């Protein structure tokens, strides 16, 4: 009988990688907190309707959703992303804006699994709800940028665009629709299907068959009115002033139907083309209202954890944190001393591990070595009888026998820090 393995598109994140994930989220939390964002934990599943508001023309909603009827007959879906949940939470709890929150955790999309694309994947992100201030757009971009730098990533390119305001976008969509409708025969089958639902998505097409039509399409920039232009100019000016390099990318429309004004994307130039986008976001001024809340502008982004770590691998930065404990306790008297000594060290704030099952001295020293601990403390029959303990540097082999009551201080001295 064969055993079970993980479902397609899901993975066990084993040590030491899991420690790296945790560190990734911790660093993100620190960066977000340093910009005034607070941690929010949305549920992993919601009423399907919450996600349908993201736009029924997006693949994420139409093709990739894990939705099902629960035992109570409710139609629910595993979250494919978290912006909708954050906006639903805002509409439900009505906090005082500006509401600045960050989140981290898994999302679920029924995609074709491949390197950098999974069915369960993690994101970290922020949402800033309330102000329609271009400085808010620049701030969230700067936050993401600062985070990439904290990870040590250098090869990140930022693209930005504006979709204009509601009216601009409607006018542009009509012009684009007319342009594309005249060239139906020249479009791929997928784009023909997308066209009636959301012509903007055709601009996103990476299919070679669409390249010529997309290249000649009317440009959003030519349909953006003065108000939205001023908003965008201010975003770009602020980015320039705080030293964040960007490229204006006219075709950047992104997935959500609710995006207005600024959209942006981060790509890793260190990765190959299959999974270059490591994060993206934008302004979604209609979403809170669509979820039953008061009209509330919002801007935010989500960064893919899995893919950002692939970028870190490609650039050789942000390694998994060292999982080693400070001290390894070796006890050849039966194991009871190991329990007491390890407990004393842990109470004194040291991380400590020990061997089990009464192994030989040699075998315990081997385990101590493998553990990566910098210091070993050793109790044998002589030490037990005389109330002493041996403290040993794993690196140099230097060791001292000290009174049991002085162990914590001696360990601190060996570790090179205060007790
Ligand atoms: P999105 O929510 O689609 O705007 O995606 C934001 C980021 O999440 C992307 O740039 C990717 O880094 C990441 N991402 C999206 N979908 C997946 C997936 N299926 N597997 C891994 N990462 C993903």
Short mmCIF file of C-alpha atoms and ligand atoms in Angstrom, two decimals:
data_model
loop_
_atom_site.label_atom_id
_atom_site.label_comp_id
_atom_site.label_asym_id
_atom_site.label_seq_id
_atom_site.Cartn_x
_atom_site.Cartn_y
_atom_site.Cartn_z
CA UNK A 1 0.00 0.00 0.00
CA UNK A 2 1.47 3.34 -0.93
CA UNK A 3 1.32 6.28 1.47
CA UNK A 4 -0.20 9.68 0.91
CA UNK A 5 1.64 12.59 -0.59
CA UNK A 6 0.77 16.28 -0.92
CA UNK A 7 -1.89 17.34 -3.44
CA UNK A 8 -0.71 18.92 -6.72
CA UNK A 9 0.25 22.54 -6.24
CA UNK A 10 0.77 22.19 -2.49
CA UNK A 11 4.01 21.54 -0.62
CA UNK A 12 5.28 20.78 2.82
CA UNK A 13 7.57 23.60 3.77
CA UNK A 14 10.12 21.69 5.79
CA UNK A 15 12.87 22.99 8.06
CA UNK A 16 15.04 24.95 7.45
CA UNK A 17 12.87 26.54 4.70
CA UNK A 18 9.92 26.98 7.02
CA UNK A 19 12.16 29.04 9.31
CA UNK A 20 12.97 31.22 6.33
CA UNK A 21 9.27 31.74 5.63
CA UNK A 22 8.69 32.73 9.20
CA UNK A 23 11.62 35.16 9.11
CA UNK A 24 10.26 36.59 5.85
CA UNK A 25 6.91 37.34 7.48
CA UNK A 26 8.62 38.74 10.58
CA UNK A 27 10.77 41.11 8.54
CA UNK A 28 7.73 42.18 6.54
CA UNK A 29 5.84 42.83 9.77
CA UNK A 30 8.70 44.99 11.05
CA UNK A 31 8.84 47.01 7.84
CA UNK A 32 5.03 47.44 7.78
CA UNK A 33 4.97 48.46 11.46
CA UNK A 34 7.68 51.03 10.76
CA UNK A 35 5.22 52.66 8.33
CA UNK A 36 2.33 52.61 10.81
CA UNK A 37 0.57 49.43 9.64
CA UNK A 38 -0.96 46.98 12.10
CA UNK A 39 -1.42 43.24 11.76
CA UNK A 40 -4.76 41.83 10.63
CA UNK A 41 -5.76 38.17 10.29
CA UNK A 42 -8.65 37.65 7.87
CA UNK A 43 -10.38 34.25 7.67
CA UNK A 44 -9.19 31.75 5.09
CA UNK A 45 -12.66 31.28 3.64
CA UNK A 46 -15.48 33.71 3.07
CA UNK A 47 -18.86 33.94 1.45
CA UNK A 48 -18.23 33.39 -2.26
CA UNK A 49 -19.86 36.75 -2.98
CA UNK A 50 -16.94 38.59 -1.34
CA UNK A 51 -14.56 37.32 -4.00
CA UNK A 52 -17.02 37.67 -6.87
CA UNK A 53 -16.80 41.42 -6.18
CA UNK A 54 -13.19 41.26 -7.36
CA UNK A 55 -14.57 41.07 -10.85
CA UNK A 56 -16.24 38.27 -12.68
CA UNK A 57 -13.97 38.85 -15.64
CA UNK A 58 -10.84 37.79 -13.83
CA UNK A 59 -9.43 34.27 -14.11
CA UNK A 60 -8.81 34.24 -10.39
CA UNK A 61 -12.57 34.46 -9.84
CA UNK A 62 -13.99 32.56 -12.80
CA UNK A 63 -11.57 29.70 -13.28
CA UNK A 64 -9.36 29.35 -10.25
CA UNK A 65 -11.55 29.65 -7.20
CA UNK A 66 -11.78 26.86 -4.64
CA UNK A 67 -15.48 27.33 -3.92
CA UNK A 68 -17.89 24.84 -2.44
CA UNK A 69 -21.07 24.49 -0.48
CA UNK A 70 -20.45 23.85 3.21
CA UNK A 71 -22.52 21.51 5.36
CA UNK A 72 -24.82 24.40 6.26
CA UNK A 73 -25.61 25.01 2.60
CA UNK A 74 -23.50 28.20 2.41
CA UNK A 75 -21.58 28.91 -0.74
CA UNK A 76 -18.05 29.69 0.43
CA UNK A 77 -14.63 30.00 -1.17
CA UNK A 78 -11.06 29.65 0.04
CA UNK A 79 -9.55 33.10 -0.37
CA UNK A 80 -7.68 33.56 -3.65
CA UNK A 81 -6.16 36.79 -2.25
CA UNK A 82 -6.71 38.99 0.77
CA UNK A 83 -7.59 42.49 -0.42
CA UNK A 84 -11.27 41.61 -0.75
CA UNK A 85 -11.32 40.20 2.79
CA UNK A 86 -9.66 43.32 4.18
CA UNK A 87 -12.23 45.52 2.44
CA UNK A 88 -15.05 43.28 3.66
CA UNK A 89 -13.62 43.59 7.19
CA UNK A 90 -13.57 47.38 6.83
CA UNK A 91 -17.18 47.41 5.61
CA UNK A 92 -18.20 45.12 8.48
CA UNK A 93 -16.35 46.77 11.40
CA UNK A 94 -16.21 50.37 10.19
CA UNK A 95 -12.88 51.36 11.79
CA UNK A 96 -11.88 55.02 11.74
CA UNK A 97 -9.90 55.73 8.57
CA UNK A 98 -7.14 55.88 7.67
CA UNK A 99 -7.00 52.15 8.32
CA UNK A 100 -3.51 50.78 7.73
CA UNK A 101 -3.22 47.01 8.00
CA UNK A 102 -0.81 44.29 6.94
CA UNK A 103 -1.38 40.58 6.57
CA UNK A 104 0.47 37.38 5.79
CA UNK A 105 -0.72 33.91 4.93
CA UNK A 106 -1.82 31.41 2.33
CA UNK A 107 -4.18 31.91 -0.60
CA UNK A 108 -5.67 29.30 -2.88
CA UNK A 109 -6.01 29.31 -6.65
CA UNK A 110 -6.69 26.36 -8.91
CA UNK A 111 -3.80 27.05 -11.27
CA UNK A 112 -1.60 24.78 -13.29
CA UNK A 113 1.21 24.02 -10.85
CA UNK A 114 4.75 24.82 -11.96
CA UNK A 115 7.90 26.39 -10.56
CA UNK A 116 6.81 29.59 -8.80
CA UNK A 117 3.10 28.88 -9.33
CA UNK A 118 1.22 26.84 -6.77
CA UNK A 119 -2.35 26.15 -5.75
CA UNK A 120 -1.61 27.12 -2.19
CA UNK A 121 0.79 30.03 -2.07
CA UNK A 122 1.66 32.65 0.50
CA UNK A 123 1.48 36.39 0.27
CA UNK A 124 2.30 39.29 2.51
CA UNK A 125 0.62 42.60 1.87
CA UNK A 126 -0.68 45.90 3.12
CA UNK A 127 -3.87 47.87 2.55
CA UNK A 128 -4.36 51.56 3.30
CA UNK A 129 -8.06 52.42 3.41
CA UNK A 130 -9.48 55.92 3.64
CA UNK A 131 -7.34 58.52 1.93
CA UNK A 132 -7.33 59.14 -1.80
CA UNK A 133 -4.00 60.88 -1.41
CA UNK A 134 -1.27 60.18 -3.98
CA UNK A 135 1.19 60.11 -1.08
CA UNK A 136 -0.62 56.98 0.12
CA UNK A 137 0.11 55.30 -3.23
CA UNK A 138 3.75 56.34 -3.02
CA UNK A 139 3.97 55.16 0.58
CA UNK A 140 2.79 51.63 -0.12
CA UNK A 141 5.18 51.37 -3.07
CA UNK A 142 8.02 52.66 -0.90
CA UNK A 143 7.12 50.13 1.78
CA UNK A 144 7.40 47.23 -0.67
CA UNK A 145 10.63 48.66 -2.03
CA UNK A 146 12.10 49.01 1.46
CA UNK A 147 11.12 45.43 2.21
CA UNK A 148 12.86 44.08 -0.90
CA UNK A 149 15.95 45.99 0.15
CA UNK A 150 15.73 44.56 3.68
CA UNK A 151 15.74 41.10 2.14
CA UNK A 152 18.87 42.06 0.25
CA UNK A 153 17.26 42.03 -3.21
CA UNK A 154 18.86 44.40 -5.70
CA UNK A 155 17.44 43.17 -9.00
CA UNK A 156 13.86 44.35 -8.62
CA UNK A 157 12.26 46.53 -11.27
CA UNK A 158 9.17 48.60 -10.54
CA UNK A 159 6.57 49.36 -13.23
CA UNK A 160 3.80 51.86 -12.57
CA UNK A 161 0.79 53.00 -14.52
CA UNK A 162 -2.45 54.89 -14.06
CA UNK A 163 -5.86 53.71 -15.19
CA UNK A 164 -7.34 57.15 -14.65
CA UNK A 165 -10.46 57.75 -12.60
CA UNK A 166 -13.81 56.02 -13.01
CA UNK A 167 -14.90 58.20 -15.95
CA UNK A 168 -11.52 58.03 -17.71
CA UNK A 169 -11.50 54.28 -17.44
CA UNK A 170 -15.04 53.91 -18.79
CA UNK A 171 -14.23 56.12 -21.77
CA UNK A 172 -10.98 54.30 -22.44
CA UNK A 173 -12.60 50.88 -22.12
CA UNK A 174 -15.18 51.82 -24.75
CA UNK A 175 -12.47 53.02 -27.16
CA UNK A 176 -10.41 49.89 -26.55
CA UNK A 177 -13.42 47.64 -26.99
CA UNK A 178 -14.21 49.24 -30.35
CA UNK A 179 -10.58 48.90 -31.46
CA UNK A 180 -10.40 45.25 -30.47
CA UNK A 181 -13.82 44.41 -31.90
CA UNK A 182 -12.60 45.55 -35.32
CA UNK A 183 -9.66 43.15 -35.05
CA UNK A 184 -11.39 40.07 -33.73
CA UNK A 185 -9.90 37.84 -36.42
CA UNK A 186 -6.38 38.82 -35.44
CA UNK A 187 -6.85 37.90 -31.76
CA UNK A 188 -6.24 34.59 -30.02
CA UNK A 189 -9.28 32.55 -29.06
CA UNK A 190 -8.70 33.28 -25.35
CA UNK A 191 -8.60 37.02 -25.98
CA UNK A 192 -11.76 36.87 -28.07
CA UNK A 193 -13.47 35.22 -25.11
CA UNK A 194 -12.07 37.80 -22.67
CA UNK A 195 -12.99 40.74 -24.87
CA UNK A 196 -16.70 40.80 -24.17
CA UNK A 197 -16.16 40.41 -20.43
CA UNK A 198 -13.23 42.75 -19.88
CA UNK A 199 -11.31 44.26 -22.80
CA UNK A 200 -8.61 45.55 -20.42
CA UNK A 201 -7.51 41.99 -19.76
CA UNK A 202 -6.63 41.59 -23.44
CA UNK A 203 -3.88 44.17 -22.90
CA UNK A 204 -2.40 41.80 -20.34
CA UNK A 205 -2.17 38.98 -22.86
CA UNK A 206 1.29 37.53 -23.23
CA UNK A 207 0.17 35.29 -26.09
CA UNK A 208 2.25 35.83 -29.25
CA UNK A 209 -0.92 35.72 -31.37
CA UNK A 210 -2.14 38.92 -29.66
CA UNK A 211 1.15 40.80 -29.72
CA UNK A 212 0.55 42.89 -32.84
CA UNK A 213 -2.99 43.96 -31.89
CA UNK A 214 -1.96 44.76 -28.33
CA UNK A 215 1.03 46.78 -29.53
CA UNK A 216 -1.17 48.97 -31.70
CA UNK A 217 -3.96 49.40 -29.13
CA UNK A 218 -5.05 52.85 -27.96
CA UNK A 219 -3.09 53.90 -24.90
CA UNK A 220 -4.62 54.57 -21.51
CA UNK A 221 -2.36 57.56 -21.00
CA UNK A 222 -4.13 59.38 -23.84
CA UNK A 223 -7.49 59.04 -22.06
CA UNK A 224 -6.50 60.06 -18.56
CA UNK A 225 -8.13 63.34 -17.49
CA UNK A 226 -6.46 66.22 -15.65
CA UNK A 227 -7.51 65.10 -12.17
CA UNK A 228 -6.11 61.60 -12.49
CA UNK A 229 -3.04 62.93 -14.31
CA UNK A 230 -2.29 65.26 -11.40
CA UNK A 231 -2.72 62.35 -8.96
CA UNK A 232 -0.33 60.18 -10.95
CA UNK A 233 2.21 62.96 -11.43
CA UNK A 234 2.30 63.45 -7.69
CA UNK A 235 2.86 59.73 -7.12
CA UNK A 236 5.75 59.75 -9.59
CA UNK A 237 7.21 62.94 -8.12
CA UNK A 238 7.18 61.48 -4.61
CA UNK A 239 8.80 58.25 -5.83
CA UNK A 240 11.47 60.35 -7.51
CA UNK A 241 12.05 62.45 -4.39
CA UNK A 242 12.49 59.42 -2.16
CA UNK A 243 14.80 57.79 -4.66
CA UNK A 244 12.76 54.86 -5.96
CA UNK A 245 13.48 54.08 -9.61
CA UNK A 246 10.44 53.21 -11.73
CA UNK A 247 9.35 52.76 -15.32
CA UNK A 248 5.93 53.92 -16.50
CA UNK A 249 4.40 50.91 -18.23
CA UNK A 250 1.36 51.86 -20.22
CA UNK A 251 0.04 48.31 -20.59
CA UNK A 252 0.02 47.52 -16.89
CA UNK A 253 -3.67 46.92 -16.10
CA UNK A 254 -3.61 44.07 -13.56
CA UNK A 255 -6.43 41.73 -12.65
CA UNK A 256 -9.01 43.37 -10.45
CA UNK A 257 -11.99 45.14 -11.99
CA UNK A 258 -11.83 47.66 -9.19
CA UNK A 259 -8.40 49.07 -9.88
CA UNK A 260 -8.46 52.83 -10.47
CA UNK A 261 -5.63 55.33 -10.73
CA UNK A 262 -2.28 53.84 -9.79
CA UNK A 263 -1.31 50.25 -10.57
CA UNK A 264 2.16 48.83 -10.06
CA UNK A 265 4.12 45.65 -10.31
CA UNK A 266 7.51 44.45 -9.13
CA UNK A 267 9.47 41.99 -11.22
CA UNK A 268 12.69 40.21 -10.41
CA UNK A 269 15.15 40.59 -13.24
CA UNK A 270 17.16 37.77 -11.67
CA UNK A 271 14.44 35.22 -12.48
CA UNK A 272 13.50 33.68 -15.81
CA UNK A 273 10.35 34.81 -17.60
CA UNK A 274 7.96 32.16 -16.29
CA UNK A 275 7.51 33.70 -12.88
CA UNK A 276 9.05 37.14 -12.87
CA UNK A 277 6.28 39.04 -11.07
CA UNK A 278 7.11 38.99 -7.39
CA UNK A 279 4.43 41.42 -6.31
CA UNK A 280 1.96 44.05 -7.33
CA UNK A 281 -0.87 46.25 -6.29
CA UNK A 282 -2.74 49.43 -6.89
CA UNK A 283 -5.61 51.67 -5.96
CA UNK A 284 -9.09 50.14 -5.77
CA UNK A 285 -11.39 52.98 -4.84
CA UNK A 286 -14.68 51.15 -5.53
CA UNK A 287 -14.11 47.89 -3.69
CA UNK A 288 -15.20 48.74 -0.12
CA UNK A 289 -18.44 50.18 -1.49
CA UNK A 290 -19.04 47.10 -3.63
CA UNK A 291 -18.76 45.04 -0.44
CA UNK A 292 -21.45 47.06 1.31
CA UNK A 293 -19.28 49.67 3.04
CA UNK A 294 -19.22 53.45 2.71
CA UNK A 295 -17.40 54.85 -0.34
CA UNK A 296 -13.80 54.43 0.78
CA UNK A 297 -10.70 54.75 -1.36
CA UNK A 298 -8.01 52.15 -0.86
CA UNK A 299 -4.55 51.27 -2.04
CA UNK A 300 -2.33 48.31 -1.30
CA UNK A 301 -0.22 45.49 -2.62
CA UNK A 302 0.53 41.83 -2.16
CA UNK A 303 3.93 40.19 -2.57
CA UNK A 304 4.25 36.52 -3.36
CA UNK A 305 6.36 34.89 -0.67
CA UNK A 306 7.21 31.77 -2.68
CA UNK A 307 8.37 33.73 -5.69
CA UNK A 308 10.18 36.41 -3.74
CA UNK A 309 12.20 33.66 -2.07
CA UNK A 310 13.03 32.25 -5.50
CA UNK A 311 14.33 35.72 -6.35
CA UNK A 312 16.35 35.68 -3.11
CA UNK A 313 17.83 32.32 -4.15
CA UNK A 314 18.71 33.75 -7.55
CA UNK A 315 20.44 36.72 -5.91
CA UNK A 316 21.96 34.67 -3.09
CA UNK A 317 20.38 36.70 -0.30
CA UNK A 318 18.12 36.16 2.71
CA UNK A 319 19.25 32.64 3.67
CA UNK A 320 17.28 30.54 6.14
CA UNK A 321 18.06 31.67 9.67
CA UNK A 322 20.48 29.52 11.63
CA UNK A 323 18.29 27.09 13.58
CA UNK A 324 21.08 26.10 15.98
CA UNK A 325 20.55 26.21 19.71
CA UNK A 326 23.12 27.91 21.95
CA UNK A 327 23.91 24.92 24.10
CA UNK A 328 23.77 21.15 23.77
CA UNK A 329 23.55 19.17 26.99
CA UNK A 330 25.39 15.86 27.11
CA UNK A 331 24.51 13.63 30.05
CA UNK A 332 26.09 10.20 30.47
CA UNK A 333 24.46 9.55 33.85
CA UNK A 334 21.07 8.44 32.51
CA UNK A 335 19.32 11.56 31.26
CA UNK A 336 17.77 13.06 34.38
CA UNK A 337 20.60 15.62 34.66
CA UNK A 338 20.11 16.57 31.03
CA UNK A 339 16.48 17.42 31.77
CA UNK A 340 17.45 19.58 34.77
CA UNK A 341 20.40 21.31 33.13
CA UNK A 342 18.54 22.05 29.90
CA UNK A 343 15.66 23.44 31.94
CA UNK A 344 17.99 25.68 33.95
CA UNK A 345 19.62 27.01 30.78
CA UNK A 346 16.27 27.67 29.10
CA UNK A 347 15.01 29.52 32.17
CA UNK A 348 18.15 31.65 31.99
CA UNK A 349 17.21 32.60 28.42
CA UNK A 350 19.50 30.23 26.51
CA UNK A 351 18.22 27.92 23.82
CA UNK A 352 19.25 24.39 24.71
CA UNK A 353 18.81 20.91 23.32
CA UNK A 354 19.82 17.47 24.53
CA UNK A 355 20.06 13.85 23.42
CA UNK A 356 17.53 11.20 24.39
CA UNK A 357 17.55 7.47 25.07
CA UNK A 358 20.78 7.32 27.10
CA UNK A 359 23.24 7.27 24.24
CA UNK A 360 26.97 6.85 24.65
CA UNK A 361 29.19 9.87 25.21
CA UNK A 362 30.55 9.53 21.68
CA UNK A 363 27.15 9.39 20.08
CA UNK A 364 25.87 12.36 22.13
CA UNK A 365 28.89 14.44 21.14
CA UNK A 366 28.16 13.63 17.52
CA UNK A 367 24.57 14.83 17.91
CA UNK A 368 25.86 17.94 19.71
CA UNK A 369 28.13 18.61 16.76
CA UNK A 370 25.32 18.17 14.25
CA UNK A 371 23.06 20.47 16.26
CA UNK A 372 25.29 23.43 15.47
CA UNK A 373 25.37 24.45 19.15
CA UNK A 374 28.39 26.55 19.97
CA UNK A 375 28.70 25.24 23.50
CA UNK A 376 28.22 21.81 25.07
CA UNK A 377 27.75 21.23 28.74
CA UNK A 378 28.68 17.75 29.85
CA UNK A 379 27.64 15.83 32.96
CA UNK A 380 29.29 12.49 33.69
CA UNK A 381 29.34 10.38 36.85
CA UNK A 382 32.33 12.31 38.30
CA UNK A 383 30.69 15.69 37.72
CA UNK A 384 27.42 14.47 39.21
CA UNK A 385 29.24 13.23 42.32
CA UNK A 386 31.24 16.46 42.77
CA UNK A 387 28.46 18.96 41.90
CA UNK A 388 30.37 20.24 38.87
CA UNK A 389 29.80 20.41 35.13
CA UNK A 390 32.05 20.65 32.07
CA UNK A 391 31.48 23.60 29.73
CA UNK A 392 33.05 23.11 26.34
CA UNK A 393 33.45 25.21 23.22
CA UNK A 394 32.35 23.08 20.28
CA UNK A 395 34.57 25.03 17.95
CA UNK A 396 37.90 25.20 19.76
CA UNK A 397 37.45 22.19 22.05
CA UNK A 398 38.52 24.36 24.97
CA UNK A 399 36.73 23.32 28.14
CA UNK A 400 36.40 24.22 31.82
CA UNK A 401 35.02 22.36 34.78
CA UNK A 402 32.92 24.69 36.92
CA UNK A 403 30.65 24.38 39.94
CA UNK A 404 27.11 23.55 38.89
CA UNK A 405 25.93 26.85 40.37
CA UNK A 406 28.27 28.72 37.99
CA UNK A 407 27.16 26.94 34.83
CA UNK A 408 24.94 29.70 33.42
CA UNK A 409 27.69 32.30 33.84
CA UNK A 410 30.31 30.02 32.32
CA UNK A 411 28.08 29.25 29.33
CA UNK A 412 27.57 33.00 28.85
CA UNK A 413 31.31 33.56 28.89
CA UNK A 414 31.80 30.83 26.27
CA UNK A 415 29.04 32.27 24.10
CA UNK A 416 30.64 35.68 24.43
CA UNK A 417 27.63 37.42 25.91
CA UNK A 418 26.14 38.36 29.23
CA UNK A 419 24.21 35.73 31.16
P1 LIG B 1 -1.87 38.89 -7.51
O1 LIG B 1 -2.63 38.69 -6.22
O2 LIG B 1 -2.34 37.98 -8.60
O3 LIG B 1 -1.74 40.31 -7.88
O4 LIG B 1 -0.39 38.37 -7.24
C1 LIG B 1 0.53 39.05 -6.42
C2 LIG B 1 1.76 38.20 -6.29
O5 LIG B 1 1.43 36.97 -5.68
C3 LIG B 1 2.38 37.80 -7.62
O6 LIG B 1 3.24 38.79 -8.08
C4 LIG B 1 3.11 36.53 -7.27
O7 LIG B 1 4.35 36.84 -6.69
C5 LIG B 1 2.22 35.93 -6.22
N1 LIG B 1 1.36 34.87 -6.80
C6 LIG B 1 0.17 34.99 -7.41
N2 LIG B 1 -0.32 33.80 -7.75
C7 LIG B 1 0.58 32.87 -7.36
C8 LIG B 1 0.66 31.44 -7.42
N3 LIG B 1 -0.31 30.69 -7.94
N4 LIG B 1 1.75 30.84 -6.89
C9 LIG B 1 2.74 31.56 -6.34
N5 LIG B 1 2.73 32.90 -6.25
C10 LIG B 1 1.66 33.55 -6.75
#
